[in-house]
Amino acid sequence: MQECKEIFLRKKILLKIFYSLLSPCCLLFTLYCSLLLFFPSLSSGYDRIISLSPQITESIYLLGAEDKLIGVTTLCKRPEEATLKAKIGTPLRPDIEKIVSMKPDLILGTREGNPPIVMSKLKTFDLYTYYFSRPKNLDDLLTNFITIAQFVDKEEEGRRIVETVRYALHRMKRESPLRVLWQVGANPLIVASKMSFANDIIKLAGGINVIETDVPYPRVSIEEVVAKKPQVIVLMDMGYPVEQEMTKWKSCIDNIQFVIMDAYVVGSPTPLTFLEAVKRLVDKLNSTNMP
Amino acid sequence: MSSEANKAHKERLKKNSILVLTILLVLLIISILFSLSYGKSITHVMKSLFVDSGIDPVVRKVRLPRTLMAFFVGGSLGICGVVLQSILRNPLAEPYTLGLSGGATFGVALSATIGLERYLSLYANPLMGFMGAMASVMIIYLLTRKKFFHPNSMILFGIVVSLVFSSFVFFLFSILDPDKMQITLMWLMGDLSSLDIKLIPAYIPMFLIPAIIMLFFGRELDILSLGSEKAQYLGVNPPRMYRILFLLSSIVTGLCVSASGIIGFVGLIVPHILRNIIGAGHSSLLFASYLGGAFFLIASDVISRYILYPVELPVGVVTAMLGGFTLLIVIVRRT
């Protein structure tokens, strides 16, 4: 009798332990399901994605998830294969009709590059849209990249690329810091300040940005630039004649050196284009012998 | 003989105007159907509009709102063009001659600079565009009041106010973030899909009421076109009439700018061509210009949507190109 009681008690204790373990598991499972329901970004499995920004398109290709991309803008030209994807218009004027007819399950855009009315109109069709903010520095760029990787179910690959870029940046050898001017526009003369995204490239390359205003891309005069005594000028392939600019600066500043960058480095950067840009600037700064 | 010739001329103009109004109405209906059903069958469009909106939400949520906006904005600009060409006694006057576009541009640029969209969301541009246009109207009103709304002083002050606002706009653009500037410029180039769908039911009566009032001023405009002195003898008070018509047309133009940005040439070319065909009688000219303006803008919108598909051109660019060439042909033929 005593033995029976003991067995019964033991069973009871085991059951209690079992239930006490089961209930938190149930609770966690319910919580996870509701999170998936209310925050679809946590769930992967998007396989009909439309990109409204060249930067997002390039990142998706970089992650090797281009098969999930069904539509891009007419400005998405990198990599070259992206031009073969169906076009949905320009980032400023995407064709809502075409987007809706393509039945995407995710639309990715940027807050600064796509007008708010586009986002609002797409929402009326119950389409899931996600808008990134333009990166202000390397950390923003890498965070956006990881989010894109999560959307295309390539988080591991994304983190690997991010780690590789961070490691490569860490390993770069910088010599004595030089004074750098990053020219964005020629007429009017627009340059990148310490508040700009380009400043991170200068900083990580071991240079010193000579423009210190609070406006990210201020207009300045030639006189002001000459007074700042830059030693290297970064020129961008952004529609202005680079050769002409080089001649102009050479006539104003002695021993000035130049680095020519592609427009996408600042316009639509990815972790790899960022790394390339820093590497190019580091090489130039290291090879420049200044008194 | 001369009176018989006059009578025959009037008869011909009357017949012309009936014919032109009928043609315009038919063209308008065709353009509306084309705008709604491009690439789809008309029965499919009708079903999704009147039977089941779920069949094709694109028709109801994208095509119908922009066709409606093109109809009301085009018609309103056409009618404002007639009124302003008449009260300013200048065939090259248009709704933006009096500096409204400058004021509206300033309003929108200011909104982008101070980041008003954070507080007013999608209503920031329409609201600031309208307020900017109204600010320039008030300035011109106060400046020309003492000159009894003399046409020449109104044009002169309009140009000056427009130039002053333009200089402010250039200042704001020079300090504005390049992304915001690009979005603002695109909005200003004319876009019939930029208005939030929820706002359209509120805009329709605001467009219609002043336009309907202006349609009944045909007789007064006929008398005013004879000159202020003769108009006074015929029982019309020119300064009062100028004031009423100027304010009505300015409000309607301000609404057009706030709904769709700056769409040029509609208010210039449509009344100009129609006056040549049906004569200067304002009663029929006002109706014809409403229908003509609506047709011209709907047709331009269809062209802007599909000429470089899937890239969509700003509708203001298409109206400027079509209108510019047409005006050039009209002037060359006349000279």
XYZ file of C-alpha atoms in Angstrom:
626
model
C 0.000 0.000 0.000
C 2.802 2.304 1.050
C 4.647 1.367 -2.137
C 1.617 2.199 -4.276
C 1.356 5.562 -2.609
C 5.012 6.255 -3.256
C 4.697 5.286 -6.952
C 1.633 7.524 -7.244
C 3.467 10.414 -5.608
C 6.486 9.916 -7.852
C 4.241 9.913 -10.922
C 2.564 13.056 -9.680
C 5.919 14.792 -9.218
C 7.053 13.711 -12.688
C 3.819 14.993 -14.211
C 4.250 18.312 -12.401
C 7.791 18.629 -13.745
C 6.551 17.727 -17.234
C 3.760 20.340 -17.147
C 5.999 22.996 -15.650
C 8.395 22.465 -18.582
C 5.638 22.263 -21.168
C 3.787 25.459 -20.279
C 6.748 27.858 -20.892
C 7.425 26.015 -24.161
C 3.788 26.532 -25.204
C 4.007 30.158 -24.167
C 7.194 30.679 -26.170
C 5.700 28.917 -29.195
C 2.571 31.128 -29.044
C 4.742 34.226 -28.700
C 6.866 33.212 -31.695
C 3.766 32.538 -33.833
C 2.232 35.915 -32.970
C 5.528 37.660 -33.725
C 5.597 36.004 -37.124
C 2.023 37.063 -37.668
C 2.456 40.705 -36.678
C 6.010 41.257 -37.887
C 6.295 39.500 -41.229
C 9.865 40.813 -41.582
C 10.942 38.176 -39.080
C 9.647 35.426 -41.272
C 11.667 34.722 -44.382
C 10.337 33.092 -47.512
C 9.854 36.123 -49.731
C 10.437 34.963 -53.252
C 8.783 37.703 -55.363
C 10.716 40.834 -54.426
C 10.679 44.202 -56.215
C 13.534 46.615 -55.587
C 12.928 50.348 -55.905
C 16.572 51.303 -55.410
C 19.835 50.464 -57.264
C 21.600 49.927 -53.931
C 19.074 47.286 -52.811
C 19.259 45.542 -56.193
C 23.054 45.353 -56.010
C 22.929 44.063 -52.428
C 20.490 41.294 -53.403
C 22.830 40.230 -56.222
C 25.756 40.351 -53.816
C 23.895 37.956 -51.521
C 23.227 35.633 -54.453
C 19.452 35.923 -54.097
C 18.734 37.391 -57.540
C 16.301 34.563 -58.358
C 13.947 36.096 -55.782
C 14.088 39.487 -57.482
C 11.288 39.920 -60.029
C 11.446 43.658 -60.748
C 13.962 46.510 -60.612
C 14.062 50.190 -61.593
C 15.478 51.497 -64.857
C 18.394 52.916 -62.843
C 19.418 49.494 -61.486
C 22.411 48.858 -63.756
C 24.786 47.087 -61.379
C 25.569 44.245 -61.811
C 24.956 44.096 -65.543
C 22.580 41.116 -65.228
C 20.191 43.358 -63.280
C 19.372 45.200 -66.522
C 17.746 41.986 -67.791
C 15.152 41.977 -64.987
C 11.650 43.378 -65.587
C 11.580 47.184 -65.211
C 9.030 48.950 -63.028
C 9.956 52.584 -63.869
C 12.319 55.008 -62.152
C 12.798 55.229 -58.338
C 11.014 58.602 -58.321
C 8.129 57.467 -60.524
C 7.647 53.722 -60.276
C 4.699 52.357 -62.246
C 2.201 51.311 -59.558
C 0.078 49.424 -62.092
C 3.008 47.323 -63.232
C 4.130 46.641 -59.659
C 0.623 45.468 -58.673
C 0.311 43.315 -61.803
C 3.591 41.536 -60.973
C 2.088 40.360 -57.652
C 5.192 40.846 -55.458
C 5.246 39.613 -51.857
C 7.795 42.242 -50.791
C 8.720 45.707 -52.079
C 11.983 47.229 -50.884
C 12.691 50.960 -51.252
C 14.471 53.870 -49.617
C 12.883 56.754 -47.715
C 14.984 59.359 -49.504
C 14.893 57.904 -53.018
C 11.206 57.018 -53.338
C 8.430 59.603 -52.794
C 6.167 58.917 -49.751
C 3.060 58.853 -51.994
C 4.424 55.696 -53.671
C 4.646 53.907 -50.314
C 1.154 55.061 -49.384
C -0.338 53.913 -52.722
C 1.310 50.506 -52.578
C -0.093 49.986 -49.081
C -3.646 50.455 -50.420
C -3.106 47.266 -52.452
C -2.153 45.360 -49.286
C 1.393 44.917 -50.562
C 4.114 44.512 -47.965
C 6.609 47.357 -48.320
C 9.782 48.014 -46.380
C 11.671 51.295 -46.661
C 15.292 51.713 -45.641
C 16.852 54.999 -44.579
C 19.871 56.134 -46.574
C 23.048 55.065 -44.694
C 24.864 57.898 -42.940
C 27.932 55.802 -42.129
C 29.417 52.315 -42.448
C 27.399 50.926 -39.529
C 24.107 52.040 -41.129
C 25.200 50.511 -44.425
C 26.031 47.157 -42.831
C 22.812 47.124 -40.755
C 20.740 47.736 -43.896
C 22.656 44.992 -45.671
C 21.940 42.464 -42.910
C 18.230 43.393 -43.015
C 18.180 42.770 -46.787
C 19.955 39.440 -46.153
C 17.239 38.492 -43.629
C 14.525 39.329 -46.142
C 16.061 37.110 -48.824
C 16.797 34.299 -46.351
C 20.572 34.726 -46.619
C 21.381 36.054 -43.172
C 24.372 33.788 -42.717
C 25.837 34.839 -46.062
C 25.155 38.491 -45.211
C 26.932 38.252 -41.856
C 29.881 36.491 -43.526
C 30.225 39.352 -46.059
C 29.944 41.947 -43.293
C 32.623 40.210 -41.213
C 34.906 39.944 -44.269
C 34.502 43.668 -44.980
C 35.136 44.620 -41.342
C 38.212 42.371 -41.205
C 39.584 43.761 -44.497
C 39.058 47.328 -43.282
C 40.794 46.495 -40.001
C 43.778 44.952 -41.812
C 44.421 47.923 -44.098
C 47.751 49.645 -43.520
C 47.536 53.406 -43.245
C 50.486 55.730 -43.235
C 50.648 59.401 -42.260
C 47.216 61.097 -42.475
C 46.669 63.448 -45.416
C 44.137 66.249 -45.928
C 41.380 65.108 -48.286
C 38.636 66.958 -50.163
C 35.770 64.880 -51.573
C 34.173 66.722 -54.504
C 30.626 65.665 -55.350
C 29.539 68.325 -57.863
C 31.436 70.758 -60.065
C 29.039 73.482 -61.050
C 28.027 74.476 -58.401
C 30.964 73.172 -56.384
C 29.527 70.670 -53.875
C 31.731 68.752 -51.465
C 31.292 66.094 -48.791
C 31.565 67.300 -45.182
C 32.297 65.438 -41.938
C 28.571 64.696 -41.636
C 28.429 62.847 -44.954
C 28.630 59.170 -45.802
C 31.809 59.817 -47.847
C 33.500 61.025 -44.649
C 33.518 57.451 -43.326
C 35.487 56.353 -46.408
C 38.024 59.158 -45.846
C 38.261 58.379 -42.123
C 38.724 54.637 -42.605
C 41.316 55.283 -45.308
C 43.311 57.288 -42.762
C 42.661 60.713 -44.260
C 41.345 63.939 -42.745
C 38.302 65.563 -44.333
C 39.041 69.286 -44.775
C 35.334 70.259 -44.801
C 33.843 70.431 -41.312
C 30.352 71.891 -41.734
C 27.133 70.437 -40.289
C 25.526 70.220 -43.752
C 26.412 66.811 -45.278
C 27.006 68.109 -48.822
C 27.576 71.898 -48.698
C 28.247 74.269 -51.586
C 31.617 75.939 -51.218
C 33.771 78.379 -53.163
C 37.111 77.590 -54.795
C 38.757 80.148 -52.483
C 37.446 78.319 -49.424
C 38.813 75.009 -50.719
C 42.235 76.498 -51.502
C 42.363 77.980 -47.983
C 41.744 74.511 -46.492
C 44.919 73.256 -48.262
C 43.795 69.760 -49.324
C 46.531 67.353 -50.406
C 44.286 64.847 -52.185
C 41.035 65.549 -54.031
C 38.545 62.766 -54.662
C 36.646 63.397 -57.889
C 33.489 61.515 -58.727
C 32.282 60.311 -62.081
C 28.968 62.158 -61.647
C 28.372 63.867 -64.951
C 30.991 66.606 -64.653
C 34.198 66.637 -66.738
C 36.810 65.123 -64.419
C 39.786 66.120 -66.627
C 38.677 69.748 -66.601
C 38.345 69.704 -62.823
C 41.844 68.260 -62.454
C 43.300 71.057 -64.582
C 41.388 73.634 -62.543
C 42.650 72.347 -59.182
C 46.210 71.901 -60.445
C 46.289 75.590 -61.353
C 45.136 76.562 -57.825
C 46.882 74.072 -55.514
C 50.500 72.889 -55.764
C 51.318 69.143 -55.720
C 47.654 68.188 -55.539
C 46.840 64.493 -56.058
C 43.596 63.012 -57.376
C 41.546 59.874 -56.892
C 38.659 59.176 -59.259
C 35.714 57.273 -57.792
C 32.570 55.929 -59.422
C 29.298 57.666 -58.532
C 27.731 54.554 -56.997
C 30.290 54.601 -54.161
C 28.241 57.336 -52.493
C 24.997 57.144 -54.502
C 24.192 53.465 -54.024
C 26.854 51.857 -51.829
C 27.093 48.212 -50.790
C 29.611 46.758 -48.290
C 31.859 45.655 -51.162
C 31.804 48.979 -53.065
C 32.562 50.689 -49.745
C 35.562 48.413 -49.195
C 36.766 49.009 -52.783
C 36.499 52.782 -52.290
C 38.452 52.714 -49.004
C 41.109 50.479 -50.578
C 41.521 52.785 -53.553
C 41.854 55.830 -51.314
C 44.296 54.045 -48.970
C 46.485 53.070 -51.940
C 46.514 56.672 -53.161
C 47.218 58.154 -49.730
C 50.012 55.642 -49.086
C 51.626 56.255 -52.476
C 51.485 60.044 -52.113
C 54.688 61.491 -50.704
C 53.973 64.816 -49.139
C 56.468 67.120 -47.477
C -25.322 94.061 -96.831
C -22.904 94.444 -93.980
C -25.543 93.538 -91.402
C -26.500 90.469 -93.475
C -22.861 89.433 -93.641
C -22.609 89.906 -89.868
C -25.705 87.800 -89.337
C -24.356 85.050 -91.593
C -21.023 85.165 -89.731
C -22.793 84.878 -86.378
C -24.876 81.958 -87.682
C -21.720 80.240 -88.869
C -20.014 80.767 -85.500
C -23.057 79.396 -83.676
C -23.101 76.300 -85.894
C -19.350 75.995 -85.409
C -19.627 76.174 -81.652
C -22.333 73.489 -81.516
C -20.225 71.256 -83.752
C -17.034 71.934 -81.767
C -18.778 71.302 -78.433
C -20.129 67.988 -79.750
C -16.731 66.936 -81.111
C -15.030 67.896 -77.838
C -17.573 65.951 -75.819
C -17.049 62.849 -77.964
C -13.244 63.224 -77.765
C -13.474 63.666 -73.997
C -15.536 60.499 -73.562
C -13.137 58.539 -75.796
C -10.094 59.836 -73.894
C -11.680 58.955 -70.524
C -12.459 55.421 -71.702
C -8.960 55.084 -73.170
C -7.327 56.342 -69.968
C -9.331 53.869 -67.869
C -9.025 50.871 -70.133
C -5.591 51.024 -71.824
C -4.481 47.399 -72.310
C -7.740 46.062 -70.847
C -11.221 45.517 -72.272
C -13.917 48.132 -71.609
C -16.284 45.490 -70.168
C -13.565 44.464 -67.698
C -13.119 48.115 -66.666
C -16.871 48.652 -66.303
C -17.197 45.485 -64.225
C -14.377 46.492 -61.886
C -15.840 49.997 -61.542
C -19.499 49.218 -61.064
C -19.919 45.521 -60.270
C -16.996 44.204 -58.247
C -14.017 46.386 -57.310
C -12.084 43.249 -56.358
C -11.770 42.149 -60.011
C -9.135 44.750 -60.795
C -8.235 47.154 -57.952
C -5.804 48.978 -60.300
C -8.714 50.495 -62.246
C -10.408 51.843 -59.142
C -7.352 52.840 -57.111
C -4.919 54.025 -59.797
C -6.612 54.793 -63.103
C -9.915 56.266 -61.914
C -8.359 58.804 -59.461
C -5.842 60.118 -61.999
C -8.420 60.291 -64.801
C -10.734 62.230 -62.468
C -7.903 64.579 -61.492
C -6.938 65.074 -65.160
C -10.574 65.917 -65.968
C -11.041 68.465 -63.182
C -7.568 70.027 -63.343
C -7.589 70.221 -67.165
C -11.103 71.655 -67.308
C -10.381 74.155 -64.539
C -7.140 75.330 -66.170
C -8.961 75.726 -69.501
C -11.709 77.860 -68.000
C -9.235 79.933 -65.924
C -7.241 80.547 -69.109
C -10.321 82.019 -70.834
C -11.141 84.228 -67.853
C -7.591 85.534 -67.421
C -7.002 86.082 -71.149
C -10.210 88.056 -71.158
C -9.743 90.198 -68.031
C -6.082 90.834 -68.792
C -6.972 91.459 -72.459
C -3.941 89.438 -73.451
C -4.195 86.299 -75.614
C -0.936 84.979 -74.133
C -2.129 85.141 -70.533
C -2.588 81.845 -68.710
C -3.445 80.776 -65.161
C 0.206 81.106 -64.081
C 0.796 84.567 -65.587
C -0.036 86.239 -62.286
C 2.764 84.554 -60.374
C 0.742 81.758 -58.818
C 3.245 79.115 -59.904
C 6.081 81.049 -58.210
C 4.137 81.247 -54.947
C 3.149 77.570 -55.097
C 6.730 76.484 -55.829
C 7.932 78.537 -52.882
C 5.302 76.924 -50.619
C 6.338 73.399 -51.623
C 10.080 74.162 -51.408
C 9.556 75.678 -47.948
C 7.623 72.596 -46.851
C 10.502 70.360 -48.022
C 13.111 72.566 -46.318
C 11.450 72.621 -42.905
C 10.421 68.949 -43.223
C 6.705 69.588 -42.904
C 5.862 66.121 -44.255
C 6.913 64.710 -40.865
C 3.859 66.394 -39.318
C 1.425 66.620 -42.233
C 2.468 63.485 -44.110
C 1.072 63.460 -47.670
C -0.945 66.633 -47.113
C 2.149 68.838 -46.771
C 2.727 69.519 -50.481
C -0.924 70.129 -51.494
C -1.479 72.400 -48.488
C 1.725 74.403 -48.857
C 1.315 74.616 -52.652
C -2.161 76.091 -52.209
C -1.039 78.457 -49.456
C 1.905 79.655 -51.565
C -0.363 80.303 -54.546
C -2.828 82.169 -52.333
C -0.007 84.250 -50.823
C 1.008 85.469 -54.272
C -2.664 86.155 -55.131
C -3.072 88.255 -51.988
C 0.087 90.246 -52.741
C -1.065 90.980 -56.314
C -4.583 91.780 -55.078
C -3.287 94.303 -52.540
C -0.855 95.842 -55.028
C -3.353 96.202 -57.892
C -6.349 97.258 -55.778
C -5.302 100.878 -55.913
C -4.918 100.663 -59.710
C -8.513 99.336 -60.000
C -7.190 95.980 -61.262
C -5.838 97.487 -64.431
C -4.734 94.578 -66.721
C -1.257 95.971 -67.407
C -0.461 96.547 -63.735
C -1.787 93.066 -62.884
C 0.537 91.447 -65.449
C 3.462 93.592 -64.330
C 2.960 92.851 -60.633
C 2.377 89.184 -61.473
C 5.741 88.948 -63.214
C 7.542 90.781 -60.398
C 5.930 88.647 -57.655
C 6.800 85.517 -59.613
C 10.439 86.640 -59.927
C 10.685 87.462 -56.224
C 9.270 84.052 -55.262
C 11.627 82.377 -57.752
C 14.619 83.970 -56.046
C 13.388 82.621 -52.669
C 12.935 79.197 -54.275
C 16.523 79.257 -55.602
C 17.711 80.171 -52.115
C 15.790 77.249 -50.578
C 17.003 74.846 -53.273
C 20.599 75.845 -52.569
C 20.288 74.728 -48.937
C 17.940 71.793 -49.525
C 19.025 68.158 -49.357
C 19.562 66.898 -52.983
C 17.105 63.988 -52.501
C 14.361 66.277 -51.223
C 15.060 68.744 -54.013
C 14.676 66.008 -56.617
C 11.342 64.848 -55.174
C 10.113 68.473 -54.933
C 11.127 69.205 -58.529
C 9.359 66.092 -59.788
C 6.201 67.134 -57.936
C 6.392 70.610 -59.405
C 6.735 69.268 -62.951
C 3.162 68.063 -62.717
C 1.949 64.716 -61.462
C -1.682 63.647 -61.527
C -1.078 60.659 -59.277
C 0.571 62.553 -56.428
C -2.646 63.393 -54.586
C -3.769 61.004 -51.874
C -6.920 59.142 -53.000
C -8.688 60.062 -49.750
C -8.446 63.758 -50.655
C -10.131 63.466 -54.069
C -13.768 63.543 -52.827
C -12.950 66.792 -50.989
C -11.284 68.327 -54.045
C -14.116 67.633 -56.523
C -16.663 70.147 -55.104
C -13.846 72.676 -54.570
C -13.004 72.427 -58.283
C -16.584 72.314 -59.491
C -18.251 75.145 -57.583
C -15.981 78.045 -58.706
C -15.822 76.578 -62.245
C -19.631 76.464 -62.477
C -19.835 80.047 -61.180
C -17.309 81.171 -63.816
C -19.272 79.408 -66.573
C -22.134 81.854 -65.953
C -19.969 84.940 -66.406
C -19.888 84.628 -70.216
C -22.041 87.714 -70.863
C -20.026 89.868 -68.434
C -16.776 88.742 -70.041
C -18.165 89.662 -73.486
C -18.934 93.165 -72.206
C -15.588 93.520 -70.390
C -13.732 92.635 -73.584
C -15.102 95.863 -75.093
C -13.034 97.881 -72.599
C -13.705 99.295 -69.126
C -15.413 102.467 -70.326
C -17.925 100.772 -72.615
C -18.516 98.054 -70.008
C -19.488 100.727 -67.480
C -22.026 102.203 -69.934
C -23.482 98.716 -70.393
C -24.082 98.304 -66.664
C -21.050 96.268 -65.642
C -18.772 97.494 -62.871
C -15.316 96.573 -64.282
C -13.201 96.803 -61.080
C -15.736 94.694 -59.164
C -16.013 92.170 -61.976
C -12.214 91.992 -62.396
C -11.864 91.429 -58.663
C -14.449 88.624 -58.556
C -13.109 86.848 -61.642
C -9.483 87.299 -60.610
C -10.153 85.805 -57.169
C -12.245 82.912 -58.527
C -9.704 81.969 -61.193
C -6.827 82.313 -58.715
C -8.477 80.030 -56.176
C -9.159 77.417 -58.849
C -5.579 77.684 -60.176
C -4.224 77.381 -56.630
C -6.291 74.217 -56.163
C -4.965 72.832 -59.460
C -1.356 73.457 -58.363
C -1.961 71.898 -54.970
C -3.553 68.800 -56.535
C -1.143 68.137 -59.363
C 1.828 70.525 -59.374
C 2.433 73.001 -62.180
C 0.940 71.887 -65.483
C 1.622 74.577 -68.050
C 0.149 75.372 -71.467
C -3.321 73.857 -70.846
C -4.785 77.229 -69.859
C -2.944 78.970 -72.691
C -3.277 76.769 -75.730
C -6.837 75.439 -75.286
C -8.666 78.815 -75.097
C -6.346 80.227 -77.754
C -7.165 77.552 -80.353
C -10.862 77.365 -79.477
C -11.258 81.152 -79.750
C -9.969 80.892 -83.324
C -12.544 78.232 -84.177
C -15.708 79.293 -82.366
C -15.073 83.018 -81.983
C -14.704 85.247 -78.955
C -18.247 84.739 -77.562
C -17.451 83.780 -74.005
C -20.542 81.732 -73.151
C -19.669 78.927 -75.559
C -15.897 79.524 -75.238
C -16.015 78.851 -71.480
C -17.847 75.527 -71.949
C -15.650 74.523 -74.878
C -12.468 75.375 -72.952
C -13.590 73.271 -69.985
C -14.179 70.261 -72.231
C -11.055 70.995 -74.325
C -8.811 71.444 -71.276
C -10.083 68.215 -69.731
C -9.570 66.310 -73.009
C -6.080 67.790 -73.547
C -4.899 66.879 -70.060
C -6.359 63.358 -70.087
C -4.748 62.722 -73.511
C -1.409 64.153 -72.289
C -1.595 61.971 -69.183
C -2.148 58.841 -71.284
C 0.861 59.807 -73.441
C 2.994 60.505 -70.351
C 2.112 57.081 -68.954
C 2.761 54.942 -71.987
C 5.183 56.673 -74.365
C 8.287 55.456 -72.497
C 6.615 52.609 -70.578
C 7.380 51.655 -67.796
C 9.104 55.032 -67.277
C 6.445 57.639 -66.603
C 7.054 61.207 -67.755
C 5.834 64.163 -65.688
C 2.565 65.219 -67.334
C 3.688 68.884 -67.267
C 6.524 67.970 -69.638
C 4.097 66.397 -72.132
C 1.643 69.344 -72.021
C 4.524 71.782 -72.462
C 5.867 69.874 -75.477
C 2.478 69.402 -77.145
C 1.289 72.891 -76.228
C 4.516 74.603 -77.265
C 4.535 73.032 -80.720
C 0.835 73.694 -81.262
C 1.182 77.325 -80.222
C 4.145 77.738 -82.548
C 2.156 76.322 -85.474
C -0.828 78.590 -84.679
C 1.377 81.701 -84.516
C 3.313 80.823 -87.695
C 0.082 80.187 -89.608
C -1.387 83.447 -88.405
C 1.652 85.577 -89.291
